[in-house]
Tab-separated table of C-alpha atoms in Angstrom:
chain	number	residue	atom	x	y	z
A	1	MET	CA	-76.252	-21.646	19.806
A	2	LEU	CA	-77.063	-23.910	22.748
A	3	ARG	CA	-74.606	-23.877	25.613
A	4	ALA	CA	-72.758	-27.083	26.424
A	5	VAL	CA	-74.511	-28.905	29.255
A	6	LYS	CA	-72.770	-31.506	31.370
A	7	ALA	CA	-74.661	-34.756	31.800
A	8	ARG	CA	-76.141	-35.200	35.267
A	9	ASN	CA	-77.242	-38.803	34.889
A	10	ALA	CA	-76.842	-41.801	32.605
A	11	ARG	CA	-79.894	-40.963	30.510
A	12	SER	CA	-78.746	-37.440	29.657
A	13	LYS	CA	-75.261	-38.777	28.964
A	14	ARG	CA	-76.656	-41.202	26.376
A	15	GLU	CA	-78.593	-38.404	24.695
A	16	ILE	CA	-75.477	-36.224	24.476
A	17	GLU	CA	-73.457	-39.099	23.022
A	18	LYS	CA	-76.102	-39.636	20.322
A	19	ARG	CA	-75.533	-36.091	19.054
A	20	GLU	CA	-71.757	-36.318	18.984
A	21	PRO	CA	-70.060	-36.692	15.575
A	22	LYS	CA	-69.742	-40.299	14.413
A	23	ILE	CA	-67.767	-42.010	11.682
A	24	GLU	CA	-70.980	-43.539	10.333
A	25	GLU	CA	-73.825	-41.107	10.922
A	26	SER	CA	-77.369	-42.295	11.402
A	27	GLY	CA	-80.184	-41.213	9.069
A	28	ARG	CA	-81.077	-37.558	8.618
A	29	THR	CA	-83.730	-35.901	10.757
A	30	PHE	CA	-86.012	-33.563	8.787
A	31	LEU	CA	-87.710	-30.578	10.393
A	32	PHE	CA	-90.769	-28.957	8.757
A	33	LEU	CA	-91.609	-25.414	9.886
A	34	ARG	CA	-94.314	-22.855	9.220
A	35	GLY	CA	-93.240	-19.265	8.659
A	36	SER	CA	-94.863	-16.127	10.018
A	37	SER	CA	-97.744	-16.425	7.521
A	38	THR	CA	-98.930	-19.454	5.557
A	39	ASN	CA	-101.983	-20.555	3.591
A	40	LYS	CA	-103.650	-23.867	2.817
A	41	VAL	CA	-101.468	-24.576	-0.229
A	42	VAL	CA	-98.245	-24.244	1.766
A	43	GLN	CA	-99.564	-26.234	4.711
A	44	THR	CA	-100.685	-29.058	2.426
A	45	ALA	CA	-97.285	-29.115	0.707
A	46	LEU	CA	-95.507	-29.325	4.070
A	47	LEU	CA	-97.803	-32.164	5.110
A	48	ASP	CA	-97.190	-34.114	1.894
A	49	LEU	CA	-93.417	-33.825	2.217
A	50	TYR	CA	-93.637	-34.715	5.897
A	51	LEU	CA	-95.547	-37.918	5.104
A	52	LEU	CA	-92.883	-38.906	2.579
A	53	LYS	CA	-90.123	-38.604	5.205
A	54	LYS	CA	-91.809	-40.291	8.148
A	55	PRO	CA	-90.646	-41.595	10.624
A	56	ASN	CA	-87.428	-39.530	10.385
A	57	ALA	CA	-89.284	-36.205	10.399
A	58	ILE	CA	-90.584	-33.605	12.855
A	59	LYS	CA	-93.372	-31.187	11.964
A	60	PHE	CA	-94.185	-28.000	13.893
A	61	SER	CA	-97.792	-26.868	13.808
A	62	ARG	CA	-97.291	-23.353	15.172
A	63	LYS	CA	-96.109	-20.317	13.251
A	64	ASN	CA	-92.528	-19.117	13.657
A	65	GLN	CA	-91.012	-15.715	12.987
A	66	ILE	CA	-88.360	-17.103	10.672
A	67	TYR	CA	-86.823	-15.338	7.680
A	68	PRO	CA	-84.083	-17.675	6.415
A	69	PHE	CA	-82.496	-15.355	3.837
A	70	GLU	CA	-82.372	-12.430	6.289
A	71	ASN	CA	-81.289	-14.147	9.510
A	72	THR	CA	-80.161	-17.748	10.013
A	73	SER	CA	-79.723	-17.728	13.801
A	74	SER	CA	-83.200	-19.201	14.396
A	75	LEU	CA	-82.513	-22.021	11.954
A	76	ASN	CA	-79.210	-22.822	13.666
A	77	PHE	CA	-80.939	-22.903	17.057
A	78	LEU	CA	-83.772	-25.184	15.926
A	79	SER	CA	-81.381	-27.457	14.059
A	80	GLU	CA	-79.259	-28.071	17.147
A	81	LYS	CA	-82.210	-28.334	19.513
A	82	ASN	CA	-83.948	-30.998	17.394
A	83	ASP	CA	-80.756	-32.568	15.994
A	84	ALA	CA	-82.031	-31.933	12.451
A	85	SER	CA	-79.760	-31.594	9.423
A	86	PHE	CA	-82.425	-30.715	6.825
A	87	LEU	CA	-85.126	-28.055	7.259
A	88	VAL	CA	-88.116	-27.136	5.102
A	89	VAL	CA	-89.753	-23.759	5.790
A	90	GLY	CA	-93.124	-22.843	4.271
A	91	SER	CA	-94.371	-19.265	4.017
A	92	CYS	CA	-96.750	-17.084	2.041
A	93	GLY	CA	-96.469	-13.299	1.770
A	94	LYS	CA	-97.587	-10.529	-0.526
A	95	ARG	CA	-94.328	-10.436	-2.434
A	96	ARG	CA	-93.429	-14.128	-2.178
A	97	GLN	CA	-96.497	-16.335	-2.290
A	98	ASN	CA	-96.661	-20.105	-1.797
A	99	THR	CA	-92.981	-20.503	-0.992
A	100	LEU	CA	-91.018	-23.519	0.197
A	101	ILE	CA	-87.431	-23.037	1.373
A	102	PHE	CA	-85.150	-26.078	1.545
A	103	VAL	CA	-82.266	-25.614	3.997
A	104	ARG	CA	-79.298	-27.943	4.408
A	105	MET	CA	-77.307	-27.807	7.626
A	106	PHE	CA	-73.758	-28.768	8.542
A	107	ASP	CA	-72.568	-28.817	12.135
A	108	TYR	CA	-75.826	-27.027	13.064
A	109	GLN	CA	-74.984	-24.156	10.705
A	110	VAL	CA	-76.758	-23.230	7.463
A	111	LEU	CA	-74.871	-24.734	4.525
A	112	ASP	CA	-77.042	-23.704	1.542
A	113	MET	CA	-80.664	-22.834	0.751
A	114	LEU	CA	-83.091	-23.101	-2.153
A	115	GLU	CA	-86.367	-21.200	-2.487
A	116	LEU	CA	-89.161	-22.713	-4.601
A	117	ARG	CA	-92.468	-21.128	-5.503
A	118	ILE	CA	-95.500	-23.404	-5.918
A	119	GLU	CA	-97.183	-22.604	-9.235
A	120	ALA	CA	-99.580	-25.569	-9.344
A	121	ALA	CA	-100.388	-28.169	-6.704
A	122	VAL	CA	-102.357	-31.389	-6.360
A	123	SER	CA	-102.058	-32.961	-2.910
A	124	MET	CA	-101.515	-36.633	-2.197
A	125	ILE	CA	-104.976	-36.985	-0.675
A	126	GLU	CA	-106.639	-36.160	-4.012
A	127	PHE	CA	-105.122	-39.272	-5.605
A	128	LYS	CA	-107.440	-42.100	-4.605
A	129	ASN	CA	-105.117	-45.023	-5.103
A	130	GLU	CA	-102.567	-47.154	-3.297
A	131	LYS	CA	-99.647	-45.447	-1.519
A	132	CYS	CA	-96.145	-46.638	-0.776
A	133	PHE	CA	-95.042	-47.900	2.619
A	134	ILE	CA	-93.350	-45.581	5.114
A	135	GLY	CA	-89.558	-45.464	5.247
A	136	LEU	CA	-88.778	-46.791	1.764
A	137	ARG	CA	-86.288	-45.190	-0.595
A	138	PRO	CA	-87.458	-44.207	-4.067
A	139	MET	CA	-85.884	-44.291	-7.481
A	140	ILE	CA	-85.067	-40.707	-8.549
A	141	LEU	CA	-85.102	-39.527	-12.157
A	142	PHE	CA	-84.001	-36.113	-13.466
A	143	VAL	CA	-85.007	-35.154	-17.004
A	144	GLY	CA	-83.656	-31.966	-18.577
A	145	SER	CA	-80.305	-30.528	-19.619
A	146	LEU	CA	-80.564	-27.692	-17.087
A	147	PHE	CA	-79.906	-30.110	-14.227
A	148	GLU	CA	-76.390	-30.507	-15.617
A	149	SER	CA	-75.638	-26.996	-16.904
A	150	SER	CA	-77.379	-24.359	-14.761
A	151	PRO	CA	-76.050	-23.722	-11.203
A	152	LYS	CA	-79.581	-23.098	-9.852
A	153	TYR	CA	-80.930	-26.345	-11.245
A	154	GLN	CA	-77.825	-28.206	-10.114
A	155	LEU	CA	-78.514	-26.997	-6.579
A	156	CYS	CA	-82.134	-28.106	-6.961
A	157	LYS	CA	-80.988	-31.561	-8.056
A	158	SER	CA	-78.576	-31.827	-5.135
A	159	MET	CA	-81.279	-30.750	-2.661
A	160	PHE	CA	-83.797	-33.360	-3.785
A	161	LEU	CA	-81.150	-36.079	-3.885
A	162	ASP	CA	-80.298	-35.348	-0.251
A	163	PHE	CA	-83.971	-35.050	0.637
A	164	PHE	CA	-84.821	-38.559	-0.601
A	165	HIS	CA	-81.470	-40.155	0.159
A	166	GLY	CA	-81.670	-42.882	2.789
A	167	LYS	CA	-79.108	-44.971	4.577
A	168	THR	CA	-76.293	-46.235	2.369
A	169	THR	CA	-76.367	-49.998	1.827
A	170	ASP	CA	-74.302	-52.438	-0.217
A	171	GLN	CA	-77.243	-54.605	-1.292
A	172	LEU	CA	-80.574	-53.578	-2.767
A	173	ASN	CA	-83.686	-55.575	-3.542
A	174	ILE	CA	-85.164	-54.328	-6.819
A	175	GLU	CA	-88.679	-55.289	-5.822
A	176	GLY	CA	-88.239	-53.175	-2.684
A	177	ILE	CA	-88.392	-50.003	-4.826
A	178	GLN	CA	-92.083	-49.172	-4.562
A	179	TYR	CA	-92.196	-45.609	-5.883
A	180	ALA	CA	-90.287	-43.278	-8.169
A	181	VAL	CA	-89.636	-39.530	-7.969
A	182	CYS	CA	-89.421	-37.663	-11.274
A	183	LEU	CA	-88.246	-34.081	-11.721
A	184	LEU	CA	-88.572	-32.700	-15.236
A	185	THR	CA	-87.736	-29.385	-16.872
A	186	GLU	CA	-88.253	-28.027	-20.351
A	187	GLU	CA	-85.498	-26.643	-22.514
A	188	PRO	CA	-84.747	-22.948	-21.812
A	189	THR	CA	-85.762	-20.285	-24.317
A	190	ASP	CA	-85.138	-16.564	-24.711
A	191	GLU	CA	-88.597	-15.811	-23.378
A	192	ASN	CA	-88.325	-18.273	-20.479
A	193	PRO	CA	-84.686	-18.919	-19.511
A	194	PHE	CA	-85.706	-20.571	-16.209
A	195	PRO	CA	-88.584	-22.986	-16.908
A	196	PRO	CA	-90.511	-24.597	-14.031
A	197	VAL	CA	-89.570	-27.873	-12.376
A	198	PHE	CA	-92.299	-30.518	-12.552
A	199	PHE	CA	-92.336	-32.702	-9.435
A	200	ARG	CA	-94.118	-36.056	-9.855
A	201	LEU	CA	-94.354	-39.277	-7.824
A	202	TYR	CA	-95.327	-42.670	-9.236
A	203	MET	CA	-96.059	-46.059	-7.730
A	204	VAL	CA	-93.945	-48.853	-9.235
A	205	LYS	CA	-95.935	-52.015	-9.905
A	206	TYR	CA	-94.272	-55.266	-10.927
A	207	MET	CA	-96.424	-57.383	-13.225
A	208	LYS	CA	-95.401	-61.025	-13.547
A	209	GLU	CA	-95.123	-62.477	-17.036
A	210	GLU	CA	-94.784	-65.975	-18.400
A	211	GLY	CA	-91.110	-65.443	-19.143
A	212	SER	CA	-88.300	-65.003	-16.671
A	213	GLY	CA	-88.599	-61.214	-16.551
A	214	SER	CA	-91.283	-58.964	-15.113
A	215	LYS	CA	-93.165	-56.004	-16.542
A	216	ILE	CA	-93.099	-52.662	-14.721
A	217	GLU	CA	-95.968	-50.190	-14.718
A	218	LEU	CA	-96.089	-46.673	-13.224
A	219	GLU	CA	-99.154	-45.178	-11.581
A	220	GLU	CA	-99.157	-41.604	-10.292
A	221	MET	CA	-99.756	-41.523	-6.543
A	222	GLY	CA	-99.138	-37.842	-5.804
A	223	PRO	CA	-98.365	-35.246	-4.768
A	224	ARG	CA	-97.983	-33.234	-7.969
A	225	TYR	CA	-96.262	-29.839	-7.878
A	226	ASP	CA	-94.909	-27.315	-10.358
A	227	PHE	CA	-92.041	-25.324	-8.852
A	228	LEU	CA	-90.314	-22.128	-9.929
A	229	ILE	CA	-86.787	-21.592	-8.642
A	230	ARG	CA	-86.442	-18.228	-6.921
A	231	ARG	CA	-83.658	-17.258	-4.529
A	232	THR	CA	-80.664	-19.438	-3.736
A	233	HIS	CA	-77.937	-19.315	-1.115
A	234	GLU	CA	-74.842	-21.204	-2.181
A	235	ALA	CA	-72.554	-22.860	0.325
A	236	ASN	CA	-69.278	-21.348	1.434
A	237	GLU	CA	-66.385	-23.041	-0.348
A	238	LYS	CA	-64.470	-23.738	2.862
A	239	MET	CA	-67.579	-25.020	4.641
A	240	MET	CA	-68.564	-27.229	1.704
A	241	LYS	CA	-65.071	-28.733	1.594
A	242	GLU	CA	-65.339	-29.552	5.289
A	243	ALA	CA	-68.808	-31.061	4.810
A	244	MET	CA	-67.627	-33.280	1.933
A	245	LYS	CA	-64.583	-34.567	3.810
A	246	LYS	CA	-64.546	-38.326	4.297
A	247	PRO	CA	-63.161	-39.955	7.458
A	248	LYS	CA	-59.911	-41.871	7.114
A	249	LYS	CA	-61.689	-45.110	7.953
A	250	HIS	CA	-63.761	-44.882	4.760
A	251	LEU	CA	-60.819	-44.035	2.494
A	252	PRO	CA	-59.419	-47.020	0.569
A	253	LYS	CA	-55.893	-48.134	1.404
A	254	ILE	CA	-53.319	-47.030	-1.149
A	255	LYS	CA	-51.571	-49.994	-2.765
A	256	LYS	CA	-48.239	-48.944	-4.204
A	257	ASN	CA	-46.759	-50.404	-7.384
A	258	ILE	CA	-49.951	-52.336	-8.222
A	259	ASP	CA	-51.873	-51.780	-11.448
A	260	VAL	CA	-54.756	-53.519	-13.161
A	261	ASP	CA	-54.581	-54.210	-16.882
A	262	ILE	CA	-57.424	-54.265	-19.399
A	263	MET	CA	-58.220	-57.904	-18.645
A	264	GLY	CA	-58.590	-57.189	-14.936
A	265	ASP	CA	-55.341	-58.898	-13.875
A	266	LYS	CA	-53.227	-57.315	-11.157
A	267	ILE	CA	-49.699	-56.385	-12.171
A	268	GLY	CA	-47.228	-55.662	-9.378
A	269	GLN	CA	-43.754	-54.157	-9.399
A	270	ILE	CA	-41.241	-55.318	-6.791
A	271	HIS	CA	-38.095	-53.340	-5.912
A	272	LEU	CA	-35.162	-55.376	-4.516
A	273	ALA	CA	-31.577	-54.500	-3.620
A	274	LYS	CA	-28.676	-55.738	-5.766
A	275	GLN	CA	-28.043	-59.375	-4.972
A	276	ASN	CA	-24.501	-60.656	-4.294
A	277	ILE	CA	-24.236	-63.984	-6.075
A	278	ASP	CA	-20.902	-64.869	-4.369
A	279	GLN	CA	-22.637	-65.137	-1.013
A	280	LEU	CA	-25.582	-67.099	-2.335
A	281	GLN	CA	-26.380	-70.102	-0.131
A	282	THR	CA	-27.125	-73.280	-2.065
A	283	ARG	CA	-27.652	-76.876	-1.031
A	284	LYS	CA	-24.776	-79.279	-1.794
A	285	PHE	CA	-25.558	-82.629	-3.402
A	286	LYS	CA	-23.200	-85.538	-3.978
A	287	GLY	CA	-24.114	-85.587	-7.613
A	288	LEU	CA	-22.852	-82.036	-8.055
A	289	LYS	CA	-19.282	-82.742	-6.832
A	290	ARG	CA	-16.575	-81.786	-9.301
A	291	LYS	CA	-14.171	-84.259	-10.912
A	292	ILE	CA	-10.629	-84.870	-9.639
A	293	GLU	CA	-9.045	-83.083	-12.640
A	294	ASP	CA	-11.065	-79.948	-11.923
A	295	SER	CA	-10.121	-80.072	-8.232
A	296	ILE	CA	-6.407	-80.321	-9.074
A	297	GLU	CA	-6.492	-77.188	-11.222
A	298	ASP	CA	-8.374	-75.224	-8.578
A	299	GLU	CA	-5.950	-76.208	-5.773
A	300	LEU	CA	-2.852	-74.953	-7.602
A	301	SER	CA	-1.529	-71.802	-5.932
A	302	LEU	CA	1.507	-69.533	-6.143
A	303	ASN	CA	4.273	-69.176	-3.544
A	304	LYS	CA	5.667	-65.903	-2.348
A	305	ASP	CA	8.401	-66.176	-4.996
A	306	GLY	CA	5.799	-66.596	-7.707
A	307	LYS	CA	6.599	-70.292	-8.315
A	308	LYS	CA	3.931	-72.877	-8.651
A	309	ASN	CA	3.392	-75.191	-5.729
A	310	ARG	CA	3.663	-78.718	-7.093
A	311	ARG	CA	2.108	-80.257	-4.031
A	312	VAL	CA	-1.592	-80.848	-4.445
A	313	THR	CA	-3.815	-81.898	-1.556
A	314	PHE	CA	-7.044	-83.756	-2.129
A	315	LYS	CA	-10.072	-83.692	0.095
A	316	ASP	CA	-9.672	-87.432	0.793
A	317	ASP	CA	-6.271	-86.746	2.467
A	318	LEU	CA	-4.239	-88.279	-0.412
A	319	THR	CA	-0.923	-86.586	-1.275
A	320	LEU	CA	0.552	-86.618	-4.771
A	321	HIS	CA	4.323	-85.968	-5.170
A	322	THR	CA	5.818	-85.112	-8.534
């Protein structure tokens, strides 16, 4: 881990503040690394993935003595030094040929890893057609029941979703989606319980029609890879819970005693204390005054001896003697 360095000037202070945790984090930084030994297939795959993530990507050209599943200290160091939260390591050895390792980081520590072996590859350069613009988000499609049932394929789905996930926005222009990413798998069998993952990219072309709608056509733009899932490193439960925690600012406010019915109308429940009607304040109108007969009955009272008082006083200061 890097030691904490105190800022000496305003420029270094701004750089340190950029790396501090924020409520709304900026986009991911991707780091592409070469292992101790690589070949042309691995280097081309790293280059293709790097081009898809530009400009939020850094690519190292030199070899690095990195073995992610044996020791993660080098990954932690490089992640903090380059402020990268997603790493892709390419390597090729005698036992594990044409390998890509996807590494997700949290707080500059390895969260989980996925190792993929390249079975077949066609680079992006070999497709002589139009390419998408840099920095655009694609439409992602997963085809296959294993992406919902198998833990390995679920991790693969989560990795690629994070890899192509951009900045979260409330509005989206449909015509701004220029390419689509498709990951397909076959149904598992007894002979092949873990079938390969077919990775394809297509350009999305919008063809105008005479009607109000538009026709969509797909054209493969590359790259094209067939992956086999090898080793995986699942995230620690405590660490994953911390990584998935949402800040209080993003949590919706809890509204008590408010429900929404089937029609979408809000129904509220109000709790009030018991109301004392005797102390209820009301406006007095002349038209609501009682009659003289009613006033006489109300003004009758009892003396201490229990006899009725025959003297009745009216509000207009008139006295009646009987």
